[in-house]
Coordinates of N, CA and C in Angstrom, one line a residue:
X1 N -51.0 43.7 27.7 CA -51.1 42.5 28.7 C -49.8 42.0 29.1
X2 N -48.9 41.9 28.1 CA -47.5 41.3 28.4 C -46.8 42.2 29.2
X3 N -46.9 43.5 28.9 CA -46.1 44.6 29.6 C -46.5 44.5 31.1
X4 N -47.8 44.5 31.4 CA -48.3 44.5 32.8 C -47.7 43.4 33.6
X5 N -47.5 42.2 33.0 CA -47.1 41.1 33.8 C -45.6 41.2 34.0
X6 N -44.8 41.6 32.9 CA -43.4 41.8 33.1 C -43.1 42.9 34.1
X7 N -43.8 43.9 34.0 CA -43.5 45.1 34.8 C -43.8 44.9 36.3
X8 N -44.4 43.7 36.7 CA -44.5 43.3 38.1 C -43.1 42.9 38.8
X9 N -42.1 42.7 37.8 CA -40.9 42.3 38.5 C -40.4 43.2 39.5
X10 N -39.9 42.8 40.6 CA -39.6 43.6 41.8 C -38.4 44.5 41.3
X11 N -38.6 45.8 41.6 CA -37.5 46.8 41.3 C -36.4 46.7 42.3
X12 N -35.1 47.0 41.9 CA -34.0 46.9 42.8 C -34.3 47.9 44.0
X13 N -33.8 47.6 45.1 CA -34.0 48.4 46.3 C -32.9 49.6 46.3
X14 N -33.5 50.8 46.3 CA -32.6 51.9 46.0 C -31.8 52.3 47.4
X15 N -32.5 52.2 48.5 CA -31.9 52.6 49.7 C -31.5 51.2 50.5
X16 N -30.2 51.1 50.6 CA -29.6 49.9 51.3 C -29.4 50.3 52.8
X17 N -29.9 49.6 53.6 CA -29.7 49.7 55.1 C -28.4 49.1 55.4
X18 N -27.2 49.7 55.3 CA -26.1 49.0 55.5 C -25.8 48.6 57.0
X19 N -26.4 49.4 57.9 CA -26.3 49.2 59.4 C -27.0 47.8 59.6
X20 N -28.1 47.6 59.0 CA -28.8 46.4 59.2 C -28.0 45.2 58.5
X21 N -27.5 45.4 57.3 CA -26.8 44.4 56.6 C -25.5 43.9 57.5
X22 N -24.8 44.9 58.0 CA -23.6 44.4 58.7 C -23.8 44.0 60.1
X23 N -25.1 44.1 60.6 CA -25.4 43.7 61.9 C -25.7 42.2 62.0
X24 N -25.8 41.5 60.7 CA -26.0 40.1 60.8 C -24.7 39.4 61.0
X25 N -24.8 38.6 62.2 CA -23.5 37.9 62.6 C -23.7 36.4 62.2
X26 N -22.9 35.9 61.2 CA -22.9 34.5 60.8 C -21.7 33.7 61.2
X27 N -22.0 32.6 61.9 CA -20.9 31.8 62.4 C -21.0 30.5 61.7
X28 N -19.9 30.2 61.0 CA -19.8 28.9 60.2 C -19.5 27.7 61.2
X29 N -19.9 26.5 60.9 CA -19.7 25.4 61.7 C -19.7 24.2 60.8
X30 N -19.0 23.1 61.2 CA -19.1 21.8 60.5 C -20.2 21.0 61.2
X31 N -21.1 20.4 60.3 CA -22.1 19.6 60.9 C -21.8 18.2 60.9
X32 N -22.6 17.4 61.4 CA -22.3 16.0 61.8 C -21.8 15.1 60.6
X33 N -22.5 15.4 59.5 CA -22.2 14.6 58.2 C -21.2 15.3 57.4
X34 N -20.6 16.4 57.8 CA -19.5 17.0 57.1 C -19.9 18.1 56.1
X35 N -21.2 18.3 55.8 CA -21.6 19.4 54.9 C -21.5 20.8 55.6
X36 N -21.2 21.8 54.8 CA -21.1 23.2 55.4 C -22.5 23.6 55.8
X37 N -22.5 24.4 56.9 CA -23.7 25.0 57.5 C -23.5 26.3 58.0
X38 N -24.6 27.0 58.3 CA -24.6 28.3 58.9 C -25.4 28.3 60.2
X39 N -24.9 29.0 61.1 CA -25.8 29.2 62.4 C -25.7 30.7 62.8
X40 N -26.9 31.2 63.0 CA -26.9 32.6 63.4 C -26.9 32.8 65.0
X41 N -26.2 33.9 65.4 CA -25.9 34.0 66.8 C -27.2 34.2 67.6
X42 N -28.2 34.9 67.0 CA -29.4 35.2 67.8 C -30.6 34.8 66.9
X43 N -31.7 34.5 67.7 CA -33.0 34.3 67.0 C -33.4 35.5 66.3
X44 N -33.2 36.7 67.0 CA -33.7 38.0 66.4 C -33.0 38.3 65.1
X45 N -32.0 37.6 64.8 CA -31.4 37.9 63.5 C -32.3 37.4 62.3
X46 N -33.4 36.7 62.6 CA -34.3 36.3 61.6 C -34.8 37.5 60.8
X47 N -35.2 38.6 61.7 CA -35.8 39.8 60.9 C -34.7 40.4 60.1
X48 N -33.5 40.3 60.4 CA -32.4 40.9 59.7 C -32.3 40.0 58.3
X49 N -32.4 38.8 58.4 CA -32.2 37.9 57.2 C -33.4 38.2 56.3
X50 N -34.6 38.5 56.8 CA -35.7 38.8 55.9 C -35.5 39.9 55.0
X51 N -34.6 40.9 55.5 CA -34.3 42.1 54.7 C -33.7 41.7 53.4
X52 N -32.9 40.6 53.4 CA -32.3 40.1 52.1 C -33.1 39.5 51.1
X53 N -34.5 39.3 51.5 CA -35.4 38.7 50.6 C -35.9 39.8 49.6
X54 N -35.5 41.0 49.8 CA -35.8 42.1 48.9 C -34.9 42.1 47.7
X55 N -33.9 41.3 47.7 CA -32.9 41.4 46.7 C -32.9 40.1 45.8
X56 N -32.7 40.3 44.4 CA -32.4 39.2 43.5 C -31.0 39.5 42.9
X57 N -30.0 38.6 43.4 CA -28.6 38.8 43.1 C -28.0 37.4 43.3
X58 N -27.0 37.0 42.5 CA -26.3 35.8 42.7 C -25.8 35.6 44.1
X59 N -25.3 36.7 44.8 CA -24.8 36.5 46.1 C -26.0 36.2 47.1
X60 N -27.1 36.8 46.9 CA -28.3 36.6 47.7 C -28.8 35.1 47.6
X61 N -28.8 34.7 46.4 CA -29.2 33.3 46.1 C -28.3 32.3 46.8
X62 N -27.0 32.6 46.6 CA -26.0 31.8 47.3 C -26.2 31.8 48.8
X63 N -26.5 33.0 49.4 CA -26.6 33.1 50.8 C -27.8 32.3 51.3
X64 N -28.9 32.3 50.6 CA -30.1 31.5 51.0 C -29.8 30.0 50.7
X65 N -29.1 29.7 49.7 CA -28.7 28.3 49.5 C -27.9 27.7 50.8
X66 N -27.0 28.5 51.3 CA -26.3 28.0 52.4 C -27.1 27.9 53.6
X67 N -28.1 28.8 53.7 CA -29.1 28.7 54.8 C -29.9 27.5 54.9
X68 N -30.0 26.8 53.8 CA -30.7 25.5 53.7 C -30.1 24.6 54.7
X69 N -28.9 24.8 55.0 CA -28.2 23.8 55.9 C -28.2 24.4 57.4
X70 N -28.9 25.4 57.7 CA -28.9 26.0 59.0 C -29.6 25.1 60.0
X71 N -29.1 25.1 61.3 CA -29.9 24.3 62.2 C -31.1 25.0 62.8
X72 N -31.2 26.3 62.4 CA -32.4 27.1 62.7 C -33.6 26.8 61.8
X73 N -34.6 26.2 62.3 CA -35.7 25.8 61.4 C -36.4 27.0 60.7
X74 N -36.5 28.1 61.3 CA -37.1 29.3 60.8 C -36.2 29.9 59.6
X75 N -35.0 29.9 59.8 CA -34.0 30.3 58.8 C -34.0 29.4 57.5
X76 N -34.1 28.1 57.9 CA -34.1 27.1 56.8 C -35.4 27.2 55.9
X77 N -36.6 27.4 56.6 CA -37.9 27.4 55.9 C -37.9 28.7 55.1
X78 N -37.3 29.8 55.7 CA -37.3 31.1 55.0 C -36.5 31.0 53.7
X79 N -35.3 30.4 53.8 CA -34.4 30.2 52.7 C -35.1 29.4 51.5
X80 N -35.7 28.3 52.0 CA -36.4 27.4 51.1 C -37.5 28.1 50.3
X81 N -38.3 29.0 51.1 CA -39.5 29.8 50.5 C -38.9 30.8 49.5
X82 N -37.8 31.5 49.9 CA -37.3 32.5 49.0 C -36.8 31.9 47.7
X83 N -36.0 30.8 47.7 CA -35.5 30.1 46.5 C -36.7 29.6 45.7
X84 N -37.7 28.9 46.2 CA -38.7 28.5 45.4 C -39.6 29.5 44.8
X85 N -39.9 30.5 45.5 CA -40.7 31.6 45.0 C -40.0 32.4 43.9
X86 N -38.8 32.7 44.1 CA -38.1 33.5 43.1 C -38.0 32.7 41.8
X87 N -37.6 31.4 41.9 CA -37.5 30.6 40.7 C -38.8 30.3 40.0
X88 N -39.8 30.1 40.8 CA -41.1 30.0 40.3 C -41.7 31.1 39.5
X89 N -41.4 32.3 40.1 CA -41.8 33.5 39.5 C -41.2 33.7 38.0
X90 N -39.9 33.4 38.0 CA -39.2 33.6 36.7 C -39.7 32.5 35.7
X91 N -39.9 31.2 36.2 CA -40.3 30.2 35.3 C -41.7 30.4 34.7
X92 N -42.6 31.0 35.5 CA -43.9 31.3 35.1 C -43.9 32.4 34.0
X93 N -43.0 33.3 34.2 CA -42.9 34.4 33.2 C -42.5 33.8 31.8
X94 N -41.4 32.9 32.0 CA -40.9 32.4 30.7 C -41.9 31.5 30.0
X95 N -42.6 30.7 30.7 CA -43.7 29.9 30.2 C -44.8 30.7 29.5
X96 N -45.3 31.7 30.2 CA -46.3 32.5 29.6 C -45.8 33.3 28.3
X97 N -44.6 33.8 28.3 CA -44.1 34.5 27.1 C -43.8 33.5 26.0
X98 N -43.3 32.2 26.3 CA -43.2 31.3 25.2 C -44.5 30.9 24.6
X99 N -45.6 30.9 25.4 CA -46.8 30.6 24.9 C -47.3 31.7 23.9
X100 N -47.1 33.0 24.3 CA -47.4 34.1 23.4 C -46.6 34.1 22.2
X101 N -45.4 33.7 22.2 CA -44.5 33.7 21.1 C -45.0 32.6 20.1
X102 N -45.6 31.6 20.6 CA -46.1 30.5 19.8 C -47.4 30.8 19.0
X103 N -48.0 32.0 19.3 CA -49.2 32.4 18.6 C -48.8 32.8 17.2
X104 N -49.8 32.7 16.2 CA -49.6 33.1 14.9 C -49.8 34.6 14.8
X105 N -49.3 35.1 13.6 CA -49.6 36.5 13.2 C -49.2 37.6 14.3
X106 N -48.1 37.4 15.0 CA -47.6 38.3 15.9 C -47.0 39.5 15.1
X107 N -47.3 40.7 15.5 CA -46.7 41.8 14.9 C -45.1 41.8 15.2
X108 N -44.4 42.5 14.4 CA -42.9 42.5 14.5 C -42.5 43.0 15.9
X109 N -43.1 44.2 16.1 CA -42.8 44.9 17.4 C -43.1 44.0 18.6
X110 N -44.2 43.3 18.6 CA -44.6 42.4 19.7 C -43.6 41.3 19.8
X111 N -43.3 40.6 18.6 CA -42.3 39.5 18.6 C -41.0 40.0 19.1
X112 N -40.6 41.2 18.8 CA -39.3 41.6 19.2 C -39.3 41.8 20.8
X113 N -40.4 42.4 21.3 CA -40.5 42.6 22.8 C -40.5 41.3 23.5
X114 N -41.2 40.4 23.0 CA -41.3 39.0 23.7 C -40.0 38.3 23.7
X115 N -39.3 38.4 22.5 CA -38.0 37.6 22.4 C -37.0 38.3 23.4
X116 N -37.1 39.6 23.3 CA -36.1 40.4 24.2 C -36.4 40.1 25.6
X117 N -37.6 40.0 26.1 CA -37.9 39.6 27.4 C -37.5 38.3 27.8
X118 N -37.7 37.3 26.9 CA -37.3 35.9 27.1 C -35.8 35.8 27.2
X119 N -35.1 36.6 26.4 CA -33.6 36.5 26.5 C -33.2 37.0 27.9
X120 N -33.7 38.0 28.4 CA -33.3 38.5 29.7 C -33.7 37.6 30.8
X121 N -35.0 36.9 30.7 CA -35.5 36.1 31.8 C -34.7 34.9 31.8
X122 N -34.3 34.3 30.8 CA -33.5 33.1 30.7 C -32.1 33.4 31.3
X123 N -31.6 34.6 30.9 CA -30.3 35.0 31.4 C -30.4 35.1 33.0
X124 N -31.4 35.7 33.4 CA -31.6 35.8 35.0 C -31.6 34.5 35.7
X125 N -32.3 33.5 35.1 CA -32.3 32.2 35.7 C -30.9 31.6 35.8
X126 N -30.2 31.8 34.7 CA -28.7 31.3 34.7 C -27.9 32.1 35.6
X127 N -27.9 33.4 35.5 CA -27.0 34.3 36.2 C -27.3 34.3 37.8
X128 N -28.4 34.2 38.1 CA -28.8 34.1 39.6 C -28.3 32.8 40.3
X129 N -28.1 31.7 39.5 CA -27.5 30.6 40.0 C -28.5 29.7 40.8
X130 N -29.8 29.6 40.4 CA -30.7 28.7 41.1 C -30.4 27.2 40.9
X131 N -29.9 26.9 39.7 CA -29.8 25.5 39.4 C -28.4 25.1 39.2
X132 N -28.1 23.8 39.1 CA -26.8 23.3 38.8 C -26.2 23.7 37.6
X133 N -25.0 23.6 37.3 CA -24.3 24.1 36.1 C -24.8 23.4 34.8
X134 N -25.1 22.2 34.8 CA -25.5 21.5 33.6 C -26.9 21.9 33.2
X135 N -27.7 22.1 34.1 CA -29.1 22.5 33.8 C -29.1 24.1 33.5
X136 N -28.3 24.8 34.2 CA -28.3 26.3 34.0 C -27.8 26.5 32.6
X137 N -26.9 25.7 32.0 CA -26.4 25.9 30.7 C -27.5 26.0 29.7
X138 N -28.6 25.2 29.9 CA -29.7 25.2 28.9 C -30.4 26.6 28.9
X139 N -30.4 27.3 30.1 CA -31.0 28.6 30.1 C -30.0 29.6 29.4
X140 N -28.8 29.4 29.6 CA -27.8 30.3 28.9 C -27.9 30.2 27.4
X141 N -28.0 29.0 26.9 CA -28.3 28.7 25.5 C -29.6 29.3 25.0
X142 N -30.6 29.2 25.7 CA -31.9 29.8 25.4 C -31.8 31.3 25.4
X143 N -31.2 31.9 26.3 CA -31.0 33.3 26.3 C -30.3 33.8 25.0
X144 N -29.3 33.2 24.5 CA -28.6 33.4 23.3 C -29.4 33.3 22.1
X145 N -30.2 32.2 22.1 CA -31.1 32.0 21.0 C -32.1 33.1 20.9
X146 N -32.7 33.6 22.1 CA -33.7 34.7 22.0 C -33.1 36.1 21.6
X147 N -31.8 36.2 22.1 CA -31.1 37.5 21.6 C -30.9 37.5 20.1
X148 N -30.6 36.4 19.5 CA -30.4 36.3 18.1 C -31.8 36.6 17.4
X149 N -32.8 36.0 17.8 CA -34.1 36.2 17.2 C -34.6 37.7 17.3
X150 N -34.3 38.3 18.4 CA -34.7 39.7 18.6 C -33.9 40.6 17.8
X151 N -32.6 40.3 17.7 CA -31.7 41.2 16.8 C -32.0 41.0 15.3
X152 N -32.7 40.0 14.9 CA -33.0 39.7 13.6 C -34.1 40.7 13.2
X153 N -34.9 41.1 14.3 CA -36.0 42.1 14.0 C -35.5 43.5 14.2
X154 N -34.7 43.8 15.2 CA -34.2 45.1 15.4 C -33.1 45.2 16.3
X155 N -32.1 46.0 16.0 CA -30.9 46.2 16.8 C -31.3 46.9 18.0
X156 N -30.6 46.5 19.1 CA -30.9 47.0 20.4 C -29.6 47.0 21.2
X157 N -29.1 48.1 21.7 CA -27.8 48.1 22.4 C -27.8 47.2 23.7
X158 N -29.0 47.1 24.4 CA -29.1 46.2 25.6 C -29.0 44.8 25.2
X159 N -29.3 44.4 24.0 CA -29.3 43.0 23.6 C -27.8 42.7 23.2
X160 N -27.1 43.6 22.6 CA -25.7 43.4 22.3 C -24.9 43.3 23.6
X161 N -25.3 44.1 24.6 CA -24.6 44.1 25.9 C -25.0 42.6 26.6
X162 N -26.1 42.2 26.5 CA -26.5 40.8 27.0 C -25.7 39.8 26.4
X163 N -25.7 39.8 24.9 CA -24.9 38.9 24.2 C -23.4 38.9 24.7
X164 N -22.9 40.1 24.9 CA -21.5 40.1 25.4 C -21.3 39.4 26.7
X165 N -22.2 39.6 27.6 CA -22.2 38.9 28.9 C -22.3 37.4 28.7
X166 N -23.2 37.0 27.9 CA -23.4 35.5 27.6 C -22.0 34.9 27.1
X167 N -21.4 35.7 26.1 CA -20.2 35.1 25.5 C -19.0 35.2 26.5
X168 N -19.1 36.2 27.4 CA -18.1 36.3 28.5 C -18.2 35.2 29.4
X169 N -19.4 34.7 29.7 CA -19.7 33.6 30.7 C -19.3 32.3 30.0
X170 N -19.3 32.3 28.7 CA -19.0 31.0 27.9 C -17.5 31.0 27.7
X171 N -16.8 32.0 27.9 CA -15.4 32.0 27.6 C -14.9 32.5 26.4
X172 N -15.8 33.0 25.5 CA -15.4 33.5 24.2 C -15.2 35.0 24.3
X173 N -14.0 35.4 24.7 CA -13.7 36.7 25.1 C -13.7 37.6 23.9
X174 N -13.2 37.0 22.7 CA -13.1 37.9 21.5 C -14.6 38.3 21.0
X175 N -15.4 37.3 21.0 CA -16.8 37.7 20.6 C -17.5 38.6 21.6
X176 N -17.2 38.4 22.9 CA -17.7 39.3 23.9 C -17.3 40.7 23.7
X177 N -16.0 40.9 23.5 CA -15.4 42.2 23.1 C -16.1 42.9 22.1
X178 N -16.4 42.1 21.0 CA -17.1 42.7 19.8 C -18.5 43.2 20.2
X179 N -19.2 42.5 20.9 CA -20.6 42.8 21.3 C -20.6 44.0 22.2
X180 N -19.7 44.1 23.1 CA -19.6 45.2 24.0 C -19.3 46.6 23.4
X181 N -18.5 46.3 22.3 CA -18.1 47.5 21.5 C -19.3 48.0 20.7
X182 N -20.1 47.0 20.2 CA -21.3 47.4 19.4 C -22.3 48.0 20.3
X183 N -22.4 47.5 21.6 CA -23.3 48.2 22.5 C -23.0 49.6 22.7
X184 N -21.8 49.9 22.9 CA -21.2 51.3 23.0 C -21.6 52.1 21.8
X185 N -21.4 51.6 20.6 CA -21.5 52.3 19.3 C -23.0 52.7 19.2
X186 N -24.0 51.8 19.7 CA -25.3 52.0 19.5 C -25.9 52.9 20.7
X187 N -25.1 53.3 21.6 CA -25.5 54.4 22.6 C -25.7 53.7 24.0
X188 N -25.2 52.6 24.3 CA -25.4 52.0 25.6 C -24.5 52.9 26.5
X189 N -25.1 53.1 27.7 CA -24.3 53.9 28.7 C -23.0 53.2 29.1
X190 N -21.9 54.0 28.8 CA -20.6 53.4 29.1 C -20.4 52.8 30.5
X191 N -21.1 53.4 31.5 CA -20.9 53.0 32.9 C -21.4 51.6 33.1
X192 N -22.4 51.1 32.2 CA -22.9 49.7 32.3 C -22.0 48.8 31.6
X193 N -21.3 49.2 30.5 CA -20.6 48.4 29.6 C -19.1 48.2 30.1
X194 N -18.5 49.2 30.6 CA -17.1 49.3 30.9 C -16.6 48.1 31.6
X195 N -17.2 47.7 32.8 CA -16.6 46.7 33.6 C -16.5 45.4 32.9
X196 N -17.4 45.1 31.9 CA -17.4 43.8 31.3 C -16.5 43.9 30.0
X197 N -16.4 45.1 29.4 CA -15.5 45.3 28.3 C -14.0 45.2 28.8
X198 N -13.8 45.8 29.9 CA -12.5 45.7 30.4 C -12.1 44.4 30.9
X199 N -13.0 43.6 31.3 CA -12.8 42.2 31.7 C -12.4 41.4 30.6
X200 N -13.2 41.6 29.4 CA -13.0 40.9 28.3 C -11.6 41.3 27.6
X201 N -11.1 42.5 27.7 CA -9.8 42.9 27.2 C -8.7 42.3 28.1
X202 N -9.0 42.2 29.3 CA -8.0 41.6 30.3 C -7.8 40.2 30.1
X203 N -9.0 39.4 29.8 CA -8.8 38.0 29.5 C -8.2 37.8 28.2
X204 N -8.2 38.7 27.2 CA -7.6 38.7 26.0 C -6.2 39.1 26.0
X205 N -5.7 39.6 27.2 CA -4.4 40.1 27.4 C -4.1 41.2 26.5
X206 N -5.2 42.0 26.0 CA -5.0 43.2 25.3 C -4.9 44.5 26.1
X207 N -3.8 44.5 26.8 CA -3.6 45.6 27.8 C -3.5 46.9 27.2
X208 N -3.0 47.0 25.9 CA -2.9 48.2 25.2 C -4.3 48.9 25.0
X209 N -5.2 48.2 24.5 CA -6.6 48.7 24.3 C -7.3 48.9 25.7
X210 N -7.0 48.1 26.7 CA -7.6 48.1 27.9 C -7.2 49.6 28.5
X211 N -5.9 49.9 28.3 CA -5.5 51.2 28.9 C -6.2 52.4 28.1
X212 N -6.3 52.2 26.8 CA -6.8 53.3 25.9 C -8.3 53.4 26.3
X213 N -9.0 52.4 26.5 CA -10.5 52.4 26.9 C -10.6 53.1 28.2
X214 N -9.8 52.7 29.3 CA -9.9 53.2 30.6 C -9.6 54.8 30.5
X215 N -8.6 55.1 29.7 CA -8.3 56.6 29.6 C -9.3 57.3 28.9
X216 N -10.0 56.8 27.8 CA -11.1 57.5 27.1 C -12.3 57.8 28.0
X217 N -12.5 56.8 28.9 CA -13.8 56.9 29.7 C -13.4 57.3 31.2
X218 N -12.3 57.8 31.4 CA -11.8 58.2 32.7 C -12.8 59.1 33.4
X219 N -13.3 58.7 34.6 CA -14.3 59.5 35.4 C -15.7 58.9 35.2
X220 N -15.9 58.1 34.1 CA -17.2 57.5 34.0 C -17.5 56.6 35.1
X221 N -16.6 55.8 35.6 CA -16.8 54.7 36.5 C -16.3 55.1 37.9
X222 N -15.9 56.3 38.1 CA -15.4 56.7 39.4 C -16.4 56.6 40.5
X223 N -17.7 56.6 40.2 CA -18.7 56.7 41.2 C -18.9 55.3 41.8
X224 N -18.4 54.3 41.2 CA -18.7 53.0 41.7 C -17.4 52.4 42.2
X225 N -17.3 52.2 43.6 CA -16.0 51.8 44.1 C -15.5 50.4 43.6
X226 N -16.4 49.5 43.4 CA -16.1 48.2 42.9 C -15.4 48.3 41.5
X227 N -16.0 49.1 40.6 CA -15.5 49.2 39.2 C -14.1 49.8 39.3
X228 N -14.0 50.9 40.2 CA -12.7 51.6 40.3 C -11.6 50.7 40.9
X229 N -12.0 49.8 41.8 CA -11.0 48.9 42.3 C -10.5 47.9 41.3
X230 N -11.4 47.4 40.4 CA -11.1 46.5 39.4 C -10.2 47.2 38.4
X231 N -10.6 48.4 37.9 CA -9.7 49.1 36.8 C -8.4 49.4 37.4
X232 N -8.3 49.7 38.7 CA -7.0 50.1 39.3 C -6.1 48.9 39.3
X233 N -6.7 47.7 39.5 CA -6.0 46.4 39.6 C -5.5 46.2 38.2
X234 N -6.3 46.3 37.1 CA -6.0 45.8 35.8 C -5.0 46.8 35.1
X235 N -5.2 48.2 35.4 CA -4.3 49.1 34.6 C -3.2 49.5 35.5

């Protein structure tokens, strides 16, 4: 029952229509009361903006937050709908899973699955940036709490990876480094861990290990231009 509900989460879009993405022309302007706003050059750009509703990413959320100040009513309503529906979807999943977790006599495997799901869902609410920093911090703390509960039942590399990202966001780079290393030791794909592990090492000014890690996994990250650019800058 739980799996069916969680599995409804929208999958990432595999094929990105870059021609459509880059065709959107955004012009910034200062509005009467001084707040930042966005204005689209053509009304037909609305259908191009709709394309971005397929994605759940901090940049997309920020994009639609800015559109809330658009002078175009359709764009403003679309942005409001996107933000409300995305946040509501995550909140409903969290509420339902917390209700399940509160039930008695849960099997260990079910409790692990629920705690793991709650950890990632709370992280998503924080990471996507729906809320102000003070409120978002609560979800970051909740994510950490559920990671700890899940790891008490069973070790899981993806949970160590998540805990590393939580500590990285909190500014504890030493602990983040340890969690990323543990995720690798347990078999997490290096291509997923490396950008964050290297960032932690960079923040710690541990350039010796940073270079060793980048040399050890050379070629692992070359398929991702962003990762390659970051590593080139750091090393």
